[in-house]
Coordinates of C-alpha atoms in Angstrom, one line a residue:
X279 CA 70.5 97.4 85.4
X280 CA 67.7 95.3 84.0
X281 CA 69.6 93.4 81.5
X282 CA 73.4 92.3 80.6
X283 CA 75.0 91.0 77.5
X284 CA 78.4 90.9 76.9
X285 CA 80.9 88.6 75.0
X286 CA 84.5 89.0 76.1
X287 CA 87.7 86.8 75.6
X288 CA 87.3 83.2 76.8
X289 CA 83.0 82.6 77.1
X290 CA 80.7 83.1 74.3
X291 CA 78.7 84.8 76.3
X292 CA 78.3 86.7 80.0
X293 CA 78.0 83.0 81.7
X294 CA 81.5 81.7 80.3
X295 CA 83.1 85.3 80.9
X296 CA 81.7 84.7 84.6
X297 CA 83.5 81.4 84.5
X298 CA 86.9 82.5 83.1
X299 CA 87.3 84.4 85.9
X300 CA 86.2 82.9 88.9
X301 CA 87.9 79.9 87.7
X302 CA 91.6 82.3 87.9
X303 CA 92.1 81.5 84.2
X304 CA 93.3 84.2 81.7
X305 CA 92.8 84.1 78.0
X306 CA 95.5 85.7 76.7
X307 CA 98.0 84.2 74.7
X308 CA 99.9 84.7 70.8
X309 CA 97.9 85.9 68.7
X310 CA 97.0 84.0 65.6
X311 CA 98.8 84.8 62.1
X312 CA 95.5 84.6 60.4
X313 CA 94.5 87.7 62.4
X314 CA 96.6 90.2 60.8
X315 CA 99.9 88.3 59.9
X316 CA 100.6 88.5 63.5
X317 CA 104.4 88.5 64.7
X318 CA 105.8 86.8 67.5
X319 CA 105.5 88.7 70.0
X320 CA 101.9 89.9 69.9
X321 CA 100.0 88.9 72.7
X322 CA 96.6 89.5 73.1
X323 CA 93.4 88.0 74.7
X324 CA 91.0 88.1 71.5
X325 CA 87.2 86.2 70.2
X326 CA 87.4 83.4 68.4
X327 CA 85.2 84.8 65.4
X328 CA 84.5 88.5 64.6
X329 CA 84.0 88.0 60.7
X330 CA 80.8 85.8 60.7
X331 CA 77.9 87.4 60.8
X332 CA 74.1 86.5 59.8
X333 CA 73.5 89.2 57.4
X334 CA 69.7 87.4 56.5
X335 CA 68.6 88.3 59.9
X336 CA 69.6 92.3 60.2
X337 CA 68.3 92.9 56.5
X338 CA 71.9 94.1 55.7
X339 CA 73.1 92.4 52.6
X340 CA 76.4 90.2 52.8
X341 CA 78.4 92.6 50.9
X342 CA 77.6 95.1 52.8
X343 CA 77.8 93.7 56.2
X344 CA 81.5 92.5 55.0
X345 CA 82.0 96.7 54.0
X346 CA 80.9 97.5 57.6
X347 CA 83.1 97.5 60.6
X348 CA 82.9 94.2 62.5
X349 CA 82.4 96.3 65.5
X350 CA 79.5 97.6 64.6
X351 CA 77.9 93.8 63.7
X352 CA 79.1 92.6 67.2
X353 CA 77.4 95.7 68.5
X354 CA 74.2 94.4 66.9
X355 CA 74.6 91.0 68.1
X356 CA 75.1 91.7 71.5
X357 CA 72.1 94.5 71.6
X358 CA 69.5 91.2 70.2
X359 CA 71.1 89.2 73.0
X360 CA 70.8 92.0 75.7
X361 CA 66.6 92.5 75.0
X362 CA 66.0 89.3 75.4
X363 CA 68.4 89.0 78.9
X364 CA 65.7 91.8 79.7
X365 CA 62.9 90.1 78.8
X366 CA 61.4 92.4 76.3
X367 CA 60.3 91.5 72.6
X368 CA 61.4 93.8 69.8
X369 CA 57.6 94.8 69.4
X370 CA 57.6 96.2 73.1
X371 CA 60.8 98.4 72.9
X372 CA 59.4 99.7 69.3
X373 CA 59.2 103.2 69.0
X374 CA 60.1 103.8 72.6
X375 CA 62.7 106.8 74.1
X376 CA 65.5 104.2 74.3
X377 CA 68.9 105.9 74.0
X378 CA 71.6 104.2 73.0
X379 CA 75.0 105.2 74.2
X380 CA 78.5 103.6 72.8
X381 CA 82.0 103.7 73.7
X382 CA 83.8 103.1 70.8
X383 CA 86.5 104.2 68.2
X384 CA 85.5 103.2 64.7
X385 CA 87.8 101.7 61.8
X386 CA 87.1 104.3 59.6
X387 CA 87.4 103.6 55.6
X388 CA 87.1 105.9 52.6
X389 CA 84.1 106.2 50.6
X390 CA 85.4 104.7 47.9
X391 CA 87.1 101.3 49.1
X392 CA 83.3 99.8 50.0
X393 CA 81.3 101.2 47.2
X394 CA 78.6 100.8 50.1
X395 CA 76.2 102.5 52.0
X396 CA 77.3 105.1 54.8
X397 CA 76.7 102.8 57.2
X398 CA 79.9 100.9 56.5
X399 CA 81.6 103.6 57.0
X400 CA 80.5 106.4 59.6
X401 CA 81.6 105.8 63.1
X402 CA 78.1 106.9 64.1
X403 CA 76.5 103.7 62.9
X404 CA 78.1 101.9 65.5
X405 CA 75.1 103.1 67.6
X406 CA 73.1 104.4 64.8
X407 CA 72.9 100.6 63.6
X408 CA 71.4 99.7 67.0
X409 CA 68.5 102.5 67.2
X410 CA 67.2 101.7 63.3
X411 CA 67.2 97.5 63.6
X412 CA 65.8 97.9 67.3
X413 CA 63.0 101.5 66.2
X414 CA 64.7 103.1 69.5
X415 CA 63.8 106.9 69.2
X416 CA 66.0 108.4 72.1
X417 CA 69.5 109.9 71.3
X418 CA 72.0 107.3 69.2
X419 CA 75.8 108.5 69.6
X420 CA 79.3 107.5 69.6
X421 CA 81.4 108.1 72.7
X422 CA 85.0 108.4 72.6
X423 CA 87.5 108.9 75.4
X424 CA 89.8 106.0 74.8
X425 CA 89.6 103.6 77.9
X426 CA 87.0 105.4 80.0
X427 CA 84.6 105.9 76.9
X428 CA 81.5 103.1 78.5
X429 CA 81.7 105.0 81.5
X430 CA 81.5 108.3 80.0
X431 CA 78.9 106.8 78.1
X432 CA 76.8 105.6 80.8
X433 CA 77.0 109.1 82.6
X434 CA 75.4 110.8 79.6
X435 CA 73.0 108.1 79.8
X436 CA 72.0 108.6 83.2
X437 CA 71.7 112.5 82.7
X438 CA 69.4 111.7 80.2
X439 CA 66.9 109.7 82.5
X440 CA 67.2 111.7 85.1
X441 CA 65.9 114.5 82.8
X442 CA 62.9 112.6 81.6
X443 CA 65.1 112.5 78.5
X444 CA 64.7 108.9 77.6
X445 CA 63.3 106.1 79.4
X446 CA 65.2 103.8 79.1
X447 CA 68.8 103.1 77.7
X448 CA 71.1 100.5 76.3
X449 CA 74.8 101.7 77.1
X450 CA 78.2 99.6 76.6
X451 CA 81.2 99.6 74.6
X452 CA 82.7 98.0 71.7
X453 CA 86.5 97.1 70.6
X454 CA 87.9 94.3 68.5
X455 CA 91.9 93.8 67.3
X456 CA 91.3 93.5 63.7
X457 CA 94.6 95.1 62.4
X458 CA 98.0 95.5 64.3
X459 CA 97.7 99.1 64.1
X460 CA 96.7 99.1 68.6
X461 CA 100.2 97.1 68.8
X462 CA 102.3 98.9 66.5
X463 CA 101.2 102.1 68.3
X464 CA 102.0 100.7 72.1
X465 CA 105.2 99.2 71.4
X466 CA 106.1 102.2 69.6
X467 CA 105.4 104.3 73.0
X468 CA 107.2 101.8 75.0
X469 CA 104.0 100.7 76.6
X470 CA 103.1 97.2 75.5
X471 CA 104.1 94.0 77.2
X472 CA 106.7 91.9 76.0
X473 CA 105.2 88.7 77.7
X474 CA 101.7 87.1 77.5
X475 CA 101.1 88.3 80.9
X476 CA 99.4 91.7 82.2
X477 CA 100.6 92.5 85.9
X478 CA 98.6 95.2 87.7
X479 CA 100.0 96.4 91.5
X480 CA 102.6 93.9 91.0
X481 CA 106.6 95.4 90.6
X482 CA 107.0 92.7 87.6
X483 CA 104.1 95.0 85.6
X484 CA 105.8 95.6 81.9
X485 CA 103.2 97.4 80.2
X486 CA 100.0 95.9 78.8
X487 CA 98.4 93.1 76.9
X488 CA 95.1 94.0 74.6
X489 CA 92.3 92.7 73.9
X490 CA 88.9 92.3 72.8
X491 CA 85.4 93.0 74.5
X492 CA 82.0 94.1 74.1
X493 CA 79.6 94.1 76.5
X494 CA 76.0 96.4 77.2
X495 CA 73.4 97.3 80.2
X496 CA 70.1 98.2 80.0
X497 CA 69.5 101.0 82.7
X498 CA 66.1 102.0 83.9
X499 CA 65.2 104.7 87.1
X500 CA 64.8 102.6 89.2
X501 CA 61.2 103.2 90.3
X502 CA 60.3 102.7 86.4
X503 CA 62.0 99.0 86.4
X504 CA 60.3 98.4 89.6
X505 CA 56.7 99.4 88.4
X506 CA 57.6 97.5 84.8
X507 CA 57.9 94.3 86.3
X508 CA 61.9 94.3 85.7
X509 CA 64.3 92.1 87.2
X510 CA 67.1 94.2 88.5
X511 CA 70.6 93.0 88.6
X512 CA 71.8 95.8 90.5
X513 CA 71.9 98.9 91.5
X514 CA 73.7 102.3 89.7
X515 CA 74.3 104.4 92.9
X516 CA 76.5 107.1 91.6
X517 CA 78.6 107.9 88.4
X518 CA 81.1 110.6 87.5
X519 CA 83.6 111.9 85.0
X520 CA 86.1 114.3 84.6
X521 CA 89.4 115.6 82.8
X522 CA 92.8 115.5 84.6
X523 CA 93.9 119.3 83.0
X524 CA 97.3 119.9 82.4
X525 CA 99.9 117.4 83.0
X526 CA 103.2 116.8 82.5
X527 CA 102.4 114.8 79.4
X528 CA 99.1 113.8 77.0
X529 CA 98.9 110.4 79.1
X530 CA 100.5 111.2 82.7
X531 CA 97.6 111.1 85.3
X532 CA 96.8 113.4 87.7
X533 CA 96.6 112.3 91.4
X534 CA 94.1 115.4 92.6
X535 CA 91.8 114.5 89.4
X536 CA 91.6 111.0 90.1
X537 CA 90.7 111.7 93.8
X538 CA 88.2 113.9 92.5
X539 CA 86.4 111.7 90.1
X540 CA 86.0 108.9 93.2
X541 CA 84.8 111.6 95.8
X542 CA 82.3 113.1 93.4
X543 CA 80.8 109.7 92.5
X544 CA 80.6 108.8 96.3
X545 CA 78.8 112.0 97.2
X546 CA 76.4 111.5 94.6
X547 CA 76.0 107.6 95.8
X548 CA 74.6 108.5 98.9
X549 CA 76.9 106.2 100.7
X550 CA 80.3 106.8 102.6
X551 CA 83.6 105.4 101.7
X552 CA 83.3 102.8 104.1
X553 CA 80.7 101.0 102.6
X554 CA 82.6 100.2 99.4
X555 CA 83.4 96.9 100.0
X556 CA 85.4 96.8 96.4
X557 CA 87.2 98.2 94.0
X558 CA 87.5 97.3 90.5
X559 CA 90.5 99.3 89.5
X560 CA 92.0 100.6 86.2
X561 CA 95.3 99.0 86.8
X562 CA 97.2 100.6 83.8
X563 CA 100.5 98.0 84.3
X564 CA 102.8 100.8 85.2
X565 CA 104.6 100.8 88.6
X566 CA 104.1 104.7 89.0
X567 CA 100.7 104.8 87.9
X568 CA 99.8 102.1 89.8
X569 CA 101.0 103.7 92.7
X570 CA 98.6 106.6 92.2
X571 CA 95.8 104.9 91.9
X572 CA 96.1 102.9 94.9
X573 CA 97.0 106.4 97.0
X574 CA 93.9 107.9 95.7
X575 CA 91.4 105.1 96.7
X576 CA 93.1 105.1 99.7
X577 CA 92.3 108.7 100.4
X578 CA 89.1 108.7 99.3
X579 CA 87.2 105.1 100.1
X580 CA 89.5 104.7 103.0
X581 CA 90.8 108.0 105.2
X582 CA 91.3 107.2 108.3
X583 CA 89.4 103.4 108.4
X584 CA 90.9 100.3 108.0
X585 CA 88.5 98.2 107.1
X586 CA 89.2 95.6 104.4
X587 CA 89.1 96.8 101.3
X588 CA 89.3 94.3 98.3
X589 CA 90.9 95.0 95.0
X590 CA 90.7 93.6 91.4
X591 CA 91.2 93.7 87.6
X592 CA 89.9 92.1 84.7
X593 CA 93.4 93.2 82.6
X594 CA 95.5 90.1 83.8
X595 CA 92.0 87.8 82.9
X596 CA 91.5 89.8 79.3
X597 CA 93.4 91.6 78.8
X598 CA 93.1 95.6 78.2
X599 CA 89.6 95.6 75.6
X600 CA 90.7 99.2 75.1
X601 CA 87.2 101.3 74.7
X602 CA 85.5 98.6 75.8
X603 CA 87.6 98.2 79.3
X604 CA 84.9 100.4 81.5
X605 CA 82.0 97.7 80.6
X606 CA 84.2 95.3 81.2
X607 CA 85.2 96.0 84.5
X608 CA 81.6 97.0 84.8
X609 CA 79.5 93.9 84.0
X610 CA 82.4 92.1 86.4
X611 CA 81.4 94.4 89.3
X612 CA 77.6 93.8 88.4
X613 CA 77.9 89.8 88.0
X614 CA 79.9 89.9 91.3
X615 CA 77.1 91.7 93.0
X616 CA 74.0 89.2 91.6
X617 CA 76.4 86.1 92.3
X618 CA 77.4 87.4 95.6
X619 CA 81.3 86.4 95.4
X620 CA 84.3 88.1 94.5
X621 CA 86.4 86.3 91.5
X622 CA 90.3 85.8 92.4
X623 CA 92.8 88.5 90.8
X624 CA 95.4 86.7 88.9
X625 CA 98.5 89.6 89.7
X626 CA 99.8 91.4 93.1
X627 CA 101.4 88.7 93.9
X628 CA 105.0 90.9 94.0
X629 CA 104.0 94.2 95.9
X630 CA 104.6 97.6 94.5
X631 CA 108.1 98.7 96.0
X632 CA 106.9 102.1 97.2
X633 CA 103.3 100.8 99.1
X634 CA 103.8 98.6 101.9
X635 CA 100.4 96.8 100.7
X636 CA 100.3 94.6 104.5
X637 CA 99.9 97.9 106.1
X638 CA 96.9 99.4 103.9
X639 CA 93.2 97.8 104.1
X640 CA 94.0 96.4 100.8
X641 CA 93.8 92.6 99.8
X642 CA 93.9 90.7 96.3
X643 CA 91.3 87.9 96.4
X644 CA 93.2 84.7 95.9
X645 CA 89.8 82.4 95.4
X646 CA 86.1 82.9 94.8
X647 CA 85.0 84.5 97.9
X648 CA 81.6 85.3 99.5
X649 CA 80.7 89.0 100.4
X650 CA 80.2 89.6 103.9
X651 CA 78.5 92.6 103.6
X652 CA 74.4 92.3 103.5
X653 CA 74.8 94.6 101.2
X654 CA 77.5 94.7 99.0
X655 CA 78.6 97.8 97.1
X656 CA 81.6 97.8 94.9
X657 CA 83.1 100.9 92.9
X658 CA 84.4 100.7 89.3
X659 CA 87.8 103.1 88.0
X660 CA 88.6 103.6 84.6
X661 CA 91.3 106.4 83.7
X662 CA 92.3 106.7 80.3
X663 CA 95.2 108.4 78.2
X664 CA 94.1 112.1 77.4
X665 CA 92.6 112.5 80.8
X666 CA 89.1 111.4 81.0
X667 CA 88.3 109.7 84.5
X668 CA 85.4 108.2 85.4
X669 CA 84.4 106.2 88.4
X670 CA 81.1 104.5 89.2
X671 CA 79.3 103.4 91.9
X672 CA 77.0 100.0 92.2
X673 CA 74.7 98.5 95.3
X674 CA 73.0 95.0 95.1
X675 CA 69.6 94.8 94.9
X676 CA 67.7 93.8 98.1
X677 CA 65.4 91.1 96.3
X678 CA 64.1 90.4 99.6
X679 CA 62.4 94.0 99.8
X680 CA 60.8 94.3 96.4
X681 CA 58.5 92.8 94.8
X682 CA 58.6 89.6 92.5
X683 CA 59.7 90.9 89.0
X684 CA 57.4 89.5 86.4
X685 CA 59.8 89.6 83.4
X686 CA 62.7 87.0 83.4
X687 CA 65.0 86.1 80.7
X688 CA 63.9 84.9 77.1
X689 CA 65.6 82.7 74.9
X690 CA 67.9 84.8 72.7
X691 CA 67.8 84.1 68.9
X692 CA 69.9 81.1 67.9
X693 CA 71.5 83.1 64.7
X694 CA 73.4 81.4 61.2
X695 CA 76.5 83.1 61.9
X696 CA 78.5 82.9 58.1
X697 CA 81.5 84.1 57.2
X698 CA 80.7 87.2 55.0
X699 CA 81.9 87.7 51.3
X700 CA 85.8 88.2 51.5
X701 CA 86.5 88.0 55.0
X702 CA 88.4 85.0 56.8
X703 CA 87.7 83.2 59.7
X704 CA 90.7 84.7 62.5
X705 CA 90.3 81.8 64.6
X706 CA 87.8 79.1 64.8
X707 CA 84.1 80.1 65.2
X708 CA 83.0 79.4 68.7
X709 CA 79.1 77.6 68.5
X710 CA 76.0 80.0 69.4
X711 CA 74.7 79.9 72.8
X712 CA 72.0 81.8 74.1
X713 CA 72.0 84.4 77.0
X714 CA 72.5 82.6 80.6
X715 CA 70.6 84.2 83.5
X716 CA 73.7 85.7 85.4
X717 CA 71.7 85.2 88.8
X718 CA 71.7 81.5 88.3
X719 CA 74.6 79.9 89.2
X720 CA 76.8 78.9 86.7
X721 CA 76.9 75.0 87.2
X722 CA 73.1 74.8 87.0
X723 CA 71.3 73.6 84.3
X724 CA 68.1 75.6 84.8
X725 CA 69.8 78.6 84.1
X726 CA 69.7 77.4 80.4
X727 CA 66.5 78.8 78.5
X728 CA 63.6 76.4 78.6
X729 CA 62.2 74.8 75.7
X730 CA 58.8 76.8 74.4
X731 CA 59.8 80.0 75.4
X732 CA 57.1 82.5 74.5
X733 CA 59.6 84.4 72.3
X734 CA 59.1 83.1 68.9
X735 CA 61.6 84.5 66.6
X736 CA 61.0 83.6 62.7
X737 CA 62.6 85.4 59.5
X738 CA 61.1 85.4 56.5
X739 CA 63.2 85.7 53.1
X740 CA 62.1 86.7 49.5
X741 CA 64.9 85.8 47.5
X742 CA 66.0 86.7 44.5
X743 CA 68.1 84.4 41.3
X744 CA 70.7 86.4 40.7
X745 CA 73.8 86.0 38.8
X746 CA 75.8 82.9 36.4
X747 CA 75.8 80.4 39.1
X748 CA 72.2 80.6 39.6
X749 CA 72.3 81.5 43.5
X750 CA 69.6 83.1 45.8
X751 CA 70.2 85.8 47.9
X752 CA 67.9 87.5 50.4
X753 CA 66.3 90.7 49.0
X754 CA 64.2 91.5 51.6
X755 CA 63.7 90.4 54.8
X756 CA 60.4 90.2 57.4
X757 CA 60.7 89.6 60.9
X758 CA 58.0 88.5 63.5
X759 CA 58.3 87.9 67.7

């Protein structure tokens, strides 16, 4: 990984996410009427402003960026934000074999309700968007396998480079709550939480709590990111996915496919089981399913050890961010890894009837903890309904024995984020802030961008009179940095 970006519920931006949860705070709570006429009842953990956008500085026109899904104009947001976390320019990603690889489900709408181009309504755009504003020329697609779609992502990504397929890639994941369609559906099937709380490996788990999330990584091999000068974050050491078959339902798990997913991803890691050191966990809020997956790391990271093993979940911090819940869980394992601590998990504190939890290597951080390991290696779960596991694999990087990166962080582009034609605000806008160096630490004030960073980043408007009232609108737009 040689850059991050991410905006999830409670931090504007990967610093603040950082923050929420080594501080033990979660962010769910009611959600707002002015979100969809919201009952009470629904809980979720949700960003403050998904309908502002600055449509001037895309070259999408207002009307059309209020057509598109907001999605797709976080998407965009966050892909700005993560080039300049990696230190590029637009002008030196131009053109290159960057893929660009989404989890995501779109908000599809007919032809005829936008009147607009197709990019405001094919699902495809959500990456597609990404690849034309940025000139990326490696593959653009649309992943979707419900909560395991970023990793399933990020493994067709890595195929890719290991092919000589691309040379780089931006992979992550998108979902935002903008109808109550998500919680209709899950209380429907019995599975949403009646309270504003989301307990994983705990006996008072009720079901879950949504949410909202985006997040991205730029991946590089690493002996490319090494020889370009890159500042790596940490290391991918293994990643793999797979179906759980026939089961007993279209959202019961399977025990033998979950073990599988983890064993194959440790075999391709290199490493042995012992050497996780963590384990950030799908924790799906059910007792039984719970159960499973605590049996299968169990077998598979720890068979016949007892070393501590150390357990977490961003659900009882966010919430469940739906397609976007692999990056999620992700960029926490990866910030853990560059800050060197482990943020407390905020459930557990009941133990599972049927898993005497004080006689496994298990332990829920209750605090912000150091890692004791030189280095530390921590393993991400995501299993999702339909049966697509995935499970990945992550080392820190030894600083110490490579050589001085030459690329660090640039400022990202303070952007005039308006509410677009028709939309409302569903909750109040949260100010700009640029990207924060995750390897600073968070208290420090040098991990702010400095002022007369070489990235200059001007727009240029013609505008056009248009209309009774006599106001300009940008026509066409020209960008230079």
């Amino acid at each position: 990984m040689v850059g991050l970006a991410g905006r999830f519920p409670g931090g504007d931006d990967l610093d603040g996410y950082w923050r929420l949860l080594t501080e033990g705070r979660s962010a769910i709570g009611q959600v707002p009427p002015e979100r969809w006429g919201a009952r009470p009842g629904d809980f979720a953990a949700l960003l403050p402003d998904v309908t502002s956008f600055d449509a001037a500085f895309f070259g999408i026109p207002p009307e059309e960026a209020a057509a598109m899904d907001p999605q797709a104009l976080v998407l965009l947001e966050e892909s700005v934000a993560l080039l300049a976390h990696a230190g590029y320019t637009r002008e030196e990603v131009k053109g290159s074999r960057t893929g660009v690889y989404v989890g995501a489900r779109g908000r599809l709408r007919a032809e005829d309700e936008t009147r607009h181009s197709i990019r405001a309504v094919g699902q495809n755009y959500l990456a597609a968007n990404v690849s034309q504003f940025l000139d990326l020329r490696g593959p653009s697609l649309v992943v979707d396998t419900a909560c395991s779609s970023a990793l399933t992502a990020m493994n067709m990504a890595v195929q890719a480079l290991r092919d000589g397929e691309v040379e780089s890639a931006v992979v992550g994941a998108v979902s935002l709550l903008t109808t109550g369609e998500a919680h209709d559906g899950m209380r429907h099937r019995g599975i949403l939480s009646p309270e504003p709380a989301f307990h994983v490996f705990d006996r008072r788990a009720a079901g879950a709590v949504l949410g909202d999330g985006c997040g991205l990584v730029l991946l590089k091999p690493l002996d490319r990111a090494v020889a370009d000068g890159d500042r790596v974050y940490a290391v991918l050491k293994g990643i793999a996915v797979n179906n759980s078959g026939r089961t007993a339902g279209p959202t019961a798990p399977s025990f033998e496919a979950q073990k599988d997913v983890l064993r194959t991803a440790l075999e391709r890691s290199g490493l042995h089981g012992e050497d996780i050191g963590h384990v950030e966990t799908n924790g799906s809020g059910s007792q039984v399913t719970d159960l499973l997956e605590l049996k299968a790391i169990q077998d598979v990271y720890r068979a016949g050890s007892d070393r501590p093993l150390t357990l977490g979940s961003v659900k009882p911090s966010i919430g469940h961010p739906l397609c976007a819940e692999g990056i999620a869980a992700f960029l926490k394992a990866v910030l853990s890894l560059v800050h060197r601590q482990q943020a407390p998990f905020l459930s557990g504190q009941e133990p599972l009837d049927h898993f005497d939890l004080a006689a496994s290597p298990f332990r829920f951080p209750r605090a912000v903890e150091g890692w004791t390991d030189r280095r530390p290696v921590a393993a991400v779960n995501c299993f999702a309904d339909g049966g697509a596991n995935a499970a990945a694999i992550l080392a820190a990087w030894d600083d110490a024995a490579a050589p001085t990166p030459v690329r660090k962080p640039l400022s990202a582009p303070l952007l005039d984020r308006r509410p677009l034609p028709g939309t409302a605000r569903t909750a109040p806008a949260a100010p700009a802030a640029p990207v924060i160096d995750p390897a600073a630490p968070v208290t420090d004030p040098a991990a702010a961008p400095a002022a007369g960073s070489p990235l200059i980043w001007e727009t240029y408007a013609a505008t056009a009179t248009t209309g009774s009232e006599g106001q300009s609108t940008p026509s066409t737009v020209w960008e230079r940095f």
